[in-house]
GROMACS .gro file of C-alpha atoms in nm:
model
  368
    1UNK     CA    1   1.336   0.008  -3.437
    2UNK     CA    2   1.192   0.375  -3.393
    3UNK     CA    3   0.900   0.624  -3.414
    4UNK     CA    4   0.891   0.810  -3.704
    5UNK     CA    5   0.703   1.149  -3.753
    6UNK     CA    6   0.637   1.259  -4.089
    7UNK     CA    7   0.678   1.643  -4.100
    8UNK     CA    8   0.665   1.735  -4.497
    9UNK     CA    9   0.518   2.100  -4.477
   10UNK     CA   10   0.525   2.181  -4.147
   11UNK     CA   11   0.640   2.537  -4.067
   12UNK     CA   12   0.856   2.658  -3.798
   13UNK     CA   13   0.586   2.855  -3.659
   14UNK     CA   14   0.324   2.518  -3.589
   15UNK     CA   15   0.661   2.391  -3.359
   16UNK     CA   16   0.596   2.453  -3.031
   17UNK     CA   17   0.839   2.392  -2.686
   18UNK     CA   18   0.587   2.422  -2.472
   19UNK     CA   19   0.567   2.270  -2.036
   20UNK     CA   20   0.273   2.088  -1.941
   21UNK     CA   21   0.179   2.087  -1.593
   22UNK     CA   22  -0.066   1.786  -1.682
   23UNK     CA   23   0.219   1.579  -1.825
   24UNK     CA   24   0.457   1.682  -1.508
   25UNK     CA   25   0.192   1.593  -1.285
   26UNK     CA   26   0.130   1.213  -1.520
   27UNK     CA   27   0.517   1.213  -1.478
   28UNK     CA   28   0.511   1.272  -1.068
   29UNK     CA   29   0.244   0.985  -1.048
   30UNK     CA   30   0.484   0.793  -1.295
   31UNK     CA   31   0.784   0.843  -1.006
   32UNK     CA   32   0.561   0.736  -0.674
   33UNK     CA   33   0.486   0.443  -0.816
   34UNK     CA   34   0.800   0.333  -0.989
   35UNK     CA   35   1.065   0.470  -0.816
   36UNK     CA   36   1.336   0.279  -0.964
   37UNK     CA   37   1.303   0.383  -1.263
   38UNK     CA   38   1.390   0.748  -1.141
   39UNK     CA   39   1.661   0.722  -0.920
   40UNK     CA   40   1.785   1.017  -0.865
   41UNK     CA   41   1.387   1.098  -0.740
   42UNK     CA   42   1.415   0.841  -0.504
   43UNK     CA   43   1.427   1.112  -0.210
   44UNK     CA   44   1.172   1.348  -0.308
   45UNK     CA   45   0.952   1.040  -0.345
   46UNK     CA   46   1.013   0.844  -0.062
   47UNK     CA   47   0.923   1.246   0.072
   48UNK     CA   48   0.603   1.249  -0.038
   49UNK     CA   49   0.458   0.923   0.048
   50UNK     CA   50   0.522   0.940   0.323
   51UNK     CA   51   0.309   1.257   0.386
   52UNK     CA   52   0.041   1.090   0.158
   53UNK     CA   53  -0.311   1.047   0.313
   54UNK     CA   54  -0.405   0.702   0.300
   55UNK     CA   55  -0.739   0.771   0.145
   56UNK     CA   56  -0.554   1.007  -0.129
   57UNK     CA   57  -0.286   0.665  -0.135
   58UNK     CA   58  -0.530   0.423  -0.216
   59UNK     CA   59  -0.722   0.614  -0.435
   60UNK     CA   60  -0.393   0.648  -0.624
   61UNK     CA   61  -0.409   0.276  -0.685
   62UNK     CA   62  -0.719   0.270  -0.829
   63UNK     CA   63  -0.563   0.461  -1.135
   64UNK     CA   64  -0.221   0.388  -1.093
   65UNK     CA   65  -0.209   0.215  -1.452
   66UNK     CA   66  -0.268   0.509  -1.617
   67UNK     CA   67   0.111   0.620  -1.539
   68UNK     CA   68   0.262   0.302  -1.395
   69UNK     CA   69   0.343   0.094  -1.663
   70UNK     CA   70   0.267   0.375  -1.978
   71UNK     CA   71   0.233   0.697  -2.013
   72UNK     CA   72  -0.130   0.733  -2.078
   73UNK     CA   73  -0.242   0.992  -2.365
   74UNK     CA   74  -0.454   1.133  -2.059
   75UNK     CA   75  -0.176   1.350  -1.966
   76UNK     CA   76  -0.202   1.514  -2.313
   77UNK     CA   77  -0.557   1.649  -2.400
   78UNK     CA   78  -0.454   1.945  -2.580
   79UNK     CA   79  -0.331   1.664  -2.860
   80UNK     CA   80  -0.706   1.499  -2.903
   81UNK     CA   81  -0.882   1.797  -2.960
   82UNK     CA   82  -1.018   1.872  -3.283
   83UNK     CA   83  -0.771   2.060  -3.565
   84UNK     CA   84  -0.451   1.870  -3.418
   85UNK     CA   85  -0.283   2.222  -3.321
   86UNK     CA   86  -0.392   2.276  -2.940
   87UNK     CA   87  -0.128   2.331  -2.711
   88UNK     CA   88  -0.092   2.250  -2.308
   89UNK     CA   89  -0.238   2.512  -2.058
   90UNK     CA   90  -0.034   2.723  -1.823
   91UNK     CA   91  -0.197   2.608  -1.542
   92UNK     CA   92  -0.329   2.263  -1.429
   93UNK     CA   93  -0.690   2.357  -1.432
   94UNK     CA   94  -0.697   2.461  -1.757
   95UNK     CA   95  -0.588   2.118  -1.886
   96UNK     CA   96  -0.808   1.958  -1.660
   97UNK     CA   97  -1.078   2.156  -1.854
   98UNK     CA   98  -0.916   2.032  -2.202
   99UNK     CA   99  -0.918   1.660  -2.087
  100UNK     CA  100  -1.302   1.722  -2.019
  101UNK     CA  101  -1.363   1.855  -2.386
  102UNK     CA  102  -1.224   1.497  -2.489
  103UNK     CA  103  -1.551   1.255  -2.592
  104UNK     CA  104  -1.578   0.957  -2.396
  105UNK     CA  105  -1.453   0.701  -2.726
  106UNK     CA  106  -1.133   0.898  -2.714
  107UNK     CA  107  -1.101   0.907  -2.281
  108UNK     CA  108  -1.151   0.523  -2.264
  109UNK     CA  109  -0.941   0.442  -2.569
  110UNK     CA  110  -0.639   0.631  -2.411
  111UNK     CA  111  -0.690   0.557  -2.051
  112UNK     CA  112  -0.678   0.173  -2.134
  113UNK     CA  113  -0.357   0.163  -2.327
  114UNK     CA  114  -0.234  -0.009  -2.062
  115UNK     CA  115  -0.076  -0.346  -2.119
  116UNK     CA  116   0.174  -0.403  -2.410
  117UNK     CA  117  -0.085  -0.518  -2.644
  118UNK     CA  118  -0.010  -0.337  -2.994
  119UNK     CA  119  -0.373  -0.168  -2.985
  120UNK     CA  120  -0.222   0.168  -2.985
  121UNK     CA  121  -0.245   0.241  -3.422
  122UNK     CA  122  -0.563   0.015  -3.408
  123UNK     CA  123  -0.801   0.228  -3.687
  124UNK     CA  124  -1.155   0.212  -3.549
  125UNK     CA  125  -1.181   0.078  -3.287
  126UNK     CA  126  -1.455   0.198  -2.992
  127UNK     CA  127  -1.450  -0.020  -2.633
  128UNK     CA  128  -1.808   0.151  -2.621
  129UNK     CA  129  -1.968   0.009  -2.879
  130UNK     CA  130  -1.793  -0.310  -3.010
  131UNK     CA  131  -1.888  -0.606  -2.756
  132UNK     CA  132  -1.532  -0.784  -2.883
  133UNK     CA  133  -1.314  -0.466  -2.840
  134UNK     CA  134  -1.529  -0.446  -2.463
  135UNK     CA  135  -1.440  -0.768  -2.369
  136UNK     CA  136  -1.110  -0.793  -2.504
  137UNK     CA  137  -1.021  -0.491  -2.245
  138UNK     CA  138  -1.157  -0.696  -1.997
  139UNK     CA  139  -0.982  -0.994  -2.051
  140UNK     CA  140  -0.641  -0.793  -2.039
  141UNK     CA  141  -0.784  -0.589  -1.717
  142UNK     CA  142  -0.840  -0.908  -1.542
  143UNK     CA  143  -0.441  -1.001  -1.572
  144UNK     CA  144  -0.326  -0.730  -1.421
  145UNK     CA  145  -0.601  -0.826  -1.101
  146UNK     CA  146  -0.904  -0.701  -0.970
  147UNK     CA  147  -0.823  -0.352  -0.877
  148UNK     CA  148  -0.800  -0.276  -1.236
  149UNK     CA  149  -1.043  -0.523  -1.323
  150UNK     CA  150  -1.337  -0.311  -1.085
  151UNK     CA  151  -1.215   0.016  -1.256
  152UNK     CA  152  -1.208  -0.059  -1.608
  153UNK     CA  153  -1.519  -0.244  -1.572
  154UNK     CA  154  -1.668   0.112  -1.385
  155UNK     CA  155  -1.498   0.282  -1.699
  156UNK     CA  156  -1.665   0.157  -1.992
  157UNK     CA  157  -1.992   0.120  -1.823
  158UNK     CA  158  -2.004   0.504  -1.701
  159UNK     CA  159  -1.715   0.689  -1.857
  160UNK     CA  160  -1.833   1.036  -1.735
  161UNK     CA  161  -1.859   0.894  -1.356
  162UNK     CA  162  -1.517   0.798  -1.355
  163UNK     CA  163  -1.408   1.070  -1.573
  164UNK     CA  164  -1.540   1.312  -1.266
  165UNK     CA  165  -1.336   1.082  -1.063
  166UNK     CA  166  -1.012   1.103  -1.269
  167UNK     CA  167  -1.014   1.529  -1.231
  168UNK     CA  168  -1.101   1.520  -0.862
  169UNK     CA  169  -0.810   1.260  -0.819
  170UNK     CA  170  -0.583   1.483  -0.980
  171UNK     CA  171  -0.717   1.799  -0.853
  172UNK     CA  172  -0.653   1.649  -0.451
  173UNK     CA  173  -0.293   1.538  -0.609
  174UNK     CA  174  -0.190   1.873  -0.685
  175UNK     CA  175  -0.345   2.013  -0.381
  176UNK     CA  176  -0.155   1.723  -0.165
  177UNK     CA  177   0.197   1.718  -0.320
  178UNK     CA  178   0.201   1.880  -0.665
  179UNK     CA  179   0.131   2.224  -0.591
  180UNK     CA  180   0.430   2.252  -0.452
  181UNK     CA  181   0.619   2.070  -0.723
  182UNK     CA  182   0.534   2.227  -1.033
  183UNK     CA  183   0.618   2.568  -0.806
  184UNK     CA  184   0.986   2.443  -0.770
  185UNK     CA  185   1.025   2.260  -1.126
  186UNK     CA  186   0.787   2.504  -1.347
  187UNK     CA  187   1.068   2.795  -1.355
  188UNK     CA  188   1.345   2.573  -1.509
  189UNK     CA  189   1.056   2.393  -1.730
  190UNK     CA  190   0.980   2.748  -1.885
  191UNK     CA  191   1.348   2.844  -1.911
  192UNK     CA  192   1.431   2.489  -2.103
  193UNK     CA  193   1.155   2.586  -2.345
  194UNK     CA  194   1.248   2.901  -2.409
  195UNK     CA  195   1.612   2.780  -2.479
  196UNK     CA  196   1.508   2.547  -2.708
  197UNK     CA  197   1.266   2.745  -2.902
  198UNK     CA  198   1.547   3.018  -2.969
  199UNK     CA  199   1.755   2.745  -3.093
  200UNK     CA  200   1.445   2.667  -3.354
  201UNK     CA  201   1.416   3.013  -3.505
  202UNK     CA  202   1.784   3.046  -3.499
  203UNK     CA  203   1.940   2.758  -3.629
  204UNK     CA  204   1.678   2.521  -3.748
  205UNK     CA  205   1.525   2.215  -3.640
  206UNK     CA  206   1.838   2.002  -3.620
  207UNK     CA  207   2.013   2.150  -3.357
  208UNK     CA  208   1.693   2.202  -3.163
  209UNK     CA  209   1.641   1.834  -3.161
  210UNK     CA  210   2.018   1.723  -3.086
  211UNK     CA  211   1.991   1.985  -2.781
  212UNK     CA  212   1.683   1.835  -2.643
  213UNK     CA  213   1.782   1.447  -2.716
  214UNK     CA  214   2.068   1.260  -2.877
  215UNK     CA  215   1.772   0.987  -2.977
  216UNK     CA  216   1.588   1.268  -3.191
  217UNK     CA  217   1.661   1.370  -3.564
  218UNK     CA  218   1.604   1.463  -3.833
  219UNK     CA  219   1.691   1.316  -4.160
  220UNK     CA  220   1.877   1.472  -4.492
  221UNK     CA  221   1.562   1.584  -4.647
  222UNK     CA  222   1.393   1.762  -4.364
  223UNK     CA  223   1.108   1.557  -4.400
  224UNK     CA  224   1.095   1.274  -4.100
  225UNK     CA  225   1.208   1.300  -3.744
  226UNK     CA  226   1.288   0.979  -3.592
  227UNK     CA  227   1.331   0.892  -3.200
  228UNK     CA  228   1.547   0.611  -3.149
  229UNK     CA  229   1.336   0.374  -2.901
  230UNK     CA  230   1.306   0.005  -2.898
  231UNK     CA  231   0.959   0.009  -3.052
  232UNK     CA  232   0.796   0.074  -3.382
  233UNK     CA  233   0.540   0.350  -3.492
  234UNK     CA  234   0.451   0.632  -3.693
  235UNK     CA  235   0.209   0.935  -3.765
  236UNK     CA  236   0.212   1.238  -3.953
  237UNK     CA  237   0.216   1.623  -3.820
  238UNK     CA  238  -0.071   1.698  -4.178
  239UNK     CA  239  -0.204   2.005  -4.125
  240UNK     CA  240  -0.154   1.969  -3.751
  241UNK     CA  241   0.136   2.081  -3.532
  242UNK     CA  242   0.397   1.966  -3.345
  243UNK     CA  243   0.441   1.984  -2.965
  244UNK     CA  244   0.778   1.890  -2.778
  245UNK     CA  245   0.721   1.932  -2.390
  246UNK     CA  246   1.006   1.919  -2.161
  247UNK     CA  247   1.009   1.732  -1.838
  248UNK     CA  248   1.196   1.778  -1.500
  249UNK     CA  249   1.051   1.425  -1.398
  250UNK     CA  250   1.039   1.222  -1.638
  251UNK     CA  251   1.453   1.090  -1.705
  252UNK     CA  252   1.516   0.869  -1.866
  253UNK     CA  253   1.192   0.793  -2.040
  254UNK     CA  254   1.167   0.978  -2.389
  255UNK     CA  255   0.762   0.971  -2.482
  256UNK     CA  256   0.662   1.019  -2.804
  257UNK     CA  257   0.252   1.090  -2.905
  258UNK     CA  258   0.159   0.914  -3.215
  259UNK     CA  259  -0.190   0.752  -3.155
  260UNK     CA  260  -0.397   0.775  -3.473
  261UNK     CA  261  -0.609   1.112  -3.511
  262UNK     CA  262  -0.462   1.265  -3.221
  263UNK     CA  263  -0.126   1.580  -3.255
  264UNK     CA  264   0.234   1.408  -3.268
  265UNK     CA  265   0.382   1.530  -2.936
  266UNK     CA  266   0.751   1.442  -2.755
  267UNK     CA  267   0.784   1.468  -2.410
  268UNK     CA  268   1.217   1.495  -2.319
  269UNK     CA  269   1.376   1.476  -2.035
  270UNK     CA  270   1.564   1.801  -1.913
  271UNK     CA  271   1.811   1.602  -1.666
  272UNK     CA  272   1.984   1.310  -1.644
  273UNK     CA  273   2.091   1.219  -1.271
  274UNK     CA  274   2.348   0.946  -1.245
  275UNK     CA  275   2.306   0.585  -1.175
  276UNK     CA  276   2.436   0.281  -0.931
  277UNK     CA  277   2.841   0.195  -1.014
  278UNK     CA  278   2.904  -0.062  -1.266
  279UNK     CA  279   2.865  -0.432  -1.268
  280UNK     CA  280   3.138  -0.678  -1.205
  281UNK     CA  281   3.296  -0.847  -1.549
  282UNK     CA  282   3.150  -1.146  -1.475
  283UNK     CA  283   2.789  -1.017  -1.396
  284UNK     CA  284   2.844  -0.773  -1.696
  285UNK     CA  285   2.953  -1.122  -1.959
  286UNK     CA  286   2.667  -1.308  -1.791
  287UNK     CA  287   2.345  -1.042  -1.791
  288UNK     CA  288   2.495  -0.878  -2.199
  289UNK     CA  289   2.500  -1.262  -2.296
  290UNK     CA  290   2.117  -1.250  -2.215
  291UNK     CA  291   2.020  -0.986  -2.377
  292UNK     CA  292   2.226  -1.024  -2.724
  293UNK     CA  293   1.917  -1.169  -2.908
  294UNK     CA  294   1.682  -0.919  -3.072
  295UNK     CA  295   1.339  -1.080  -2.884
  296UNK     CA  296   1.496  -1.024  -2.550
  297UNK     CA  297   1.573  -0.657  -2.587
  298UNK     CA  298   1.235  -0.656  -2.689
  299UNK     CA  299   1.070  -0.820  -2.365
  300UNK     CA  300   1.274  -0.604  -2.187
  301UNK     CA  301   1.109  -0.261  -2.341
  302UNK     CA  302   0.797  -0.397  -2.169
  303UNK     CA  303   0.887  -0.579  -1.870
  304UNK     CA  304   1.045  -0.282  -1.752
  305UNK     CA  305   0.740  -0.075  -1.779
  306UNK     CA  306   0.560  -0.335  -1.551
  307UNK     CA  307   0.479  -0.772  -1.499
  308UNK     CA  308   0.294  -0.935  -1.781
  309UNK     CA  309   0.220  -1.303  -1.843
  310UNK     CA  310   0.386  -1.512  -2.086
  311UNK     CA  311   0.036  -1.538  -2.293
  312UNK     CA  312   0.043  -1.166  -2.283
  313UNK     CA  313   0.388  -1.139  -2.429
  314UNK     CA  314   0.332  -1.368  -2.632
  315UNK     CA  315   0.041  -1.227  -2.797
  316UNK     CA  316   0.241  -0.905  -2.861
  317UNK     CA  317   0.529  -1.049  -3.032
  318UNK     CA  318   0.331  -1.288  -3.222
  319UNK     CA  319   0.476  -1.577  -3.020
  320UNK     CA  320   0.428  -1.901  -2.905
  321UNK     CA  321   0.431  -1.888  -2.538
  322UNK     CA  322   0.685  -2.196  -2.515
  323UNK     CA  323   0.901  -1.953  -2.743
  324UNK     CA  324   0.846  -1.672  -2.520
  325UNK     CA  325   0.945  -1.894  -2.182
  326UNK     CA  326   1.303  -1.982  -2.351
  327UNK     CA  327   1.356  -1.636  -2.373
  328UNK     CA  328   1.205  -1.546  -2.016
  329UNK     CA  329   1.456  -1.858  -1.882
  330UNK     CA  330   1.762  -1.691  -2.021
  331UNK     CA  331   1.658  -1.385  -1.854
  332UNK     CA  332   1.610  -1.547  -1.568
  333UNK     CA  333   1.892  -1.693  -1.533
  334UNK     CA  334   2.070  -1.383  -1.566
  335UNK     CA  335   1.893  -1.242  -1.322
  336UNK     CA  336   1.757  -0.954  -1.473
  337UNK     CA  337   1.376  -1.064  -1.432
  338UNK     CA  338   1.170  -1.184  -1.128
  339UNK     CA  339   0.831  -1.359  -1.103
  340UNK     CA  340   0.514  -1.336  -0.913
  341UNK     CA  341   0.277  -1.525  -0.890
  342UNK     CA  342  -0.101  -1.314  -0.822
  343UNK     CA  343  -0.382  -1.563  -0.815
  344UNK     CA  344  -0.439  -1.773  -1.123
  345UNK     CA  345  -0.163  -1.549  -1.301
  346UNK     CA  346   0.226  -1.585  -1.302
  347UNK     CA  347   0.372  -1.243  -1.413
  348UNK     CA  348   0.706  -1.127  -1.514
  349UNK     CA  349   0.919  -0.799  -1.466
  350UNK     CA  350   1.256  -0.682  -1.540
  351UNK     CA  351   1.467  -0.598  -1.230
  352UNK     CA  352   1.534  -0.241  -1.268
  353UNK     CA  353   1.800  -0.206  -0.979
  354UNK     CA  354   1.975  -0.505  -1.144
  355UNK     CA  355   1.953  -0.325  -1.497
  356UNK     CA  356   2.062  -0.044  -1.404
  357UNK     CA  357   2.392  -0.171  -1.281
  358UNK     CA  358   2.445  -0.238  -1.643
  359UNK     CA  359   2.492   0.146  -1.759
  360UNK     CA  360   2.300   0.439  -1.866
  361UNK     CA  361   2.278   0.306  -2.207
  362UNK     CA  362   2.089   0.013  -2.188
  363UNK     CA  363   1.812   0.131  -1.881
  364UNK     CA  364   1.783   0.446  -2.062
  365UNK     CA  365   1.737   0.213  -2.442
  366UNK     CA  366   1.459   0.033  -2.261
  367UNK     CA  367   1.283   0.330  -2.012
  368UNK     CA  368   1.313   0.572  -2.306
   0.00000   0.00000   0.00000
């Protein structure tokens, strides 16, 4: 399993290393509201919510699927605008104003990527026009409960309302906590990039890739870089370009951009801050027993990036949802997933703090 980017003809020059204050600031609301998934971030965010406003808080919520449980394409305008070869800005409101020049069809269809439903290469499809596609979202809004039920619902029926909403949210984040964020991270962003574009006109491609990611490469013929994830997809740089933005944030998650008509991007990590000590033998025998089947590595990938159903997992892997509860069971039993219960919906997600006790390795295979 990987994502594969086809880059036949694409010259150095259209590779760009490039920060992205948007994407550091997607990342930062990524880290609030998962923080064990980041845990050497644990202090700075513990830091900052605690000097949240409520009102800024909850308004946080409102959104928070756009970065809880995916990285939503939001955080990367410069890749939907026309000619596939925009880059980030160097400053947050100059994103801001490229995530504006976005149509609505492309805002919605990014900012509702947000369950594991494999809509993401979907050809065609417009949540603004096609009543099916329109209530299809809804459907999956309502299982994750009614705070994102109210906003996707105020999404597709006024997408510039909420759009307006979406900058002035961000706008208040980066005057509340960012601000002085990207001040302290944006230095050793901008020196990572600049390291790894001298590697590019120096020694190639290759070694630019190994530098920023043992999971990135390149194959014999020069033609298709691969990230090693446990998922599936593909695009195509065409006449486009090719963006790689580093992160100070974002460890151990390795994003890759490769939503149909939109620039192939990577987002890397730049750090890699240790984790918990190891598990006991017998914890370590029990929980690697669990996950040596192929299906369970796979409901890890996305019960680590948030709770889902059994229909919904089943849906995604093509599943009966019997099948998918034998495989949830073992999990279970293991340990390594817990279940809540939120109204009419039972919902499962992977213990990260439990994971993580398992090594680098695996919470990095299933974050990345």
């Amino acid at each position: 399993m990987s994502v594969s980017i086809d880059i036949t003809g694409l010259p150095t020059e259209r590779i760009h290393v490039v920060p992205s204050p948007l994407a550091e600031l997607g990342m930062a609301l990524h880290a609030l509201s998962e923080p064990g998934h980041h845990p050497g971030l644990q202090g700075w965010a513990t830091a900052v919510s605690a000097r949240l406003d409520p009102c800024l808080a909850d308004r946080m919520c409102e959104a928070d699927f756009l970065w809880r449980t995916t990285f939503s394409d939001v955080f990367t305008p410069f890749a939907g605008l026309p000619g596939q070869n925009g880059l980030p800005g160097a400053t947050l409101a100059e994103e801001l104003d490229q995530l504006d020049k976005l149509t609505d069809e492309q805002f919605v269809d990014a900012a509702l990527e947000f369950t594991c439903q494999s809509t993401y290469a979907e050809p065609d499809r417009n949540l603004l026009t096609d009543p099916a596609v329109r209530q299809r979202a809804l459907d999956l809004a309502a299982a994750r409960g009614p705070l994102q039920m109210r906003f996707t619902q105020r999404l597709l029926d006024d997408p510039p309302a909420v759009r307006a909403w979406f900058r002035t949210l961000l706008q208040d984040c980066e005057e509340a906590f960012f601000a002085d964020t990207w001040a302290r991270v944006s230095h050793q962003l901008a020196a990572d990039a600049r390291h790894k574009t001298e590697l590019l006109r120096r020694k190639g491609l290759p070694e630019a890739l190994k530098a920023m990611s043992g999971a990135v490469s390149l194959d014999e013929s020069g033609r298709v870089l691969t990230v090693d994830k446990i998922s599936v997809g593909r695009t195509a740089t065409g006449s486009g370009g090719l963006v790689i933005v580093p992160t100070s944030l974002g460890w151990p998650h390795l994003w890759v951009l490769h939503r149909k008509g939109w620039q192939a991007s990577i987002t890397y990590p730049i750090s890699s801050p240790g984790l918990t000590a190891p598990p006991s033998v017998e914890q370590l025998t029990r929980r690697m027993s669990a996950l040596a089947h192929p299906v369970r590595m796979r409901l890890c990938r996305h019960l680590a990036r948030g709770a889902y159903t059994t229909s919904e997992l089943a849906d995604a892997h093509g599943m009966t949802a019997p099948e998918i509860s034998r495989h949830l069971s073992v999990l279970k039993k293991a340990d390594l997933v817990s279940t809540r219960r939120r109204g009419r919906y039972v919902q499962h997600q992977l213990d990260i703090g439990v994971v993580s006790r398992l090594g680098s390795d695996f919470i990095e295979g299933v974050l990345r």
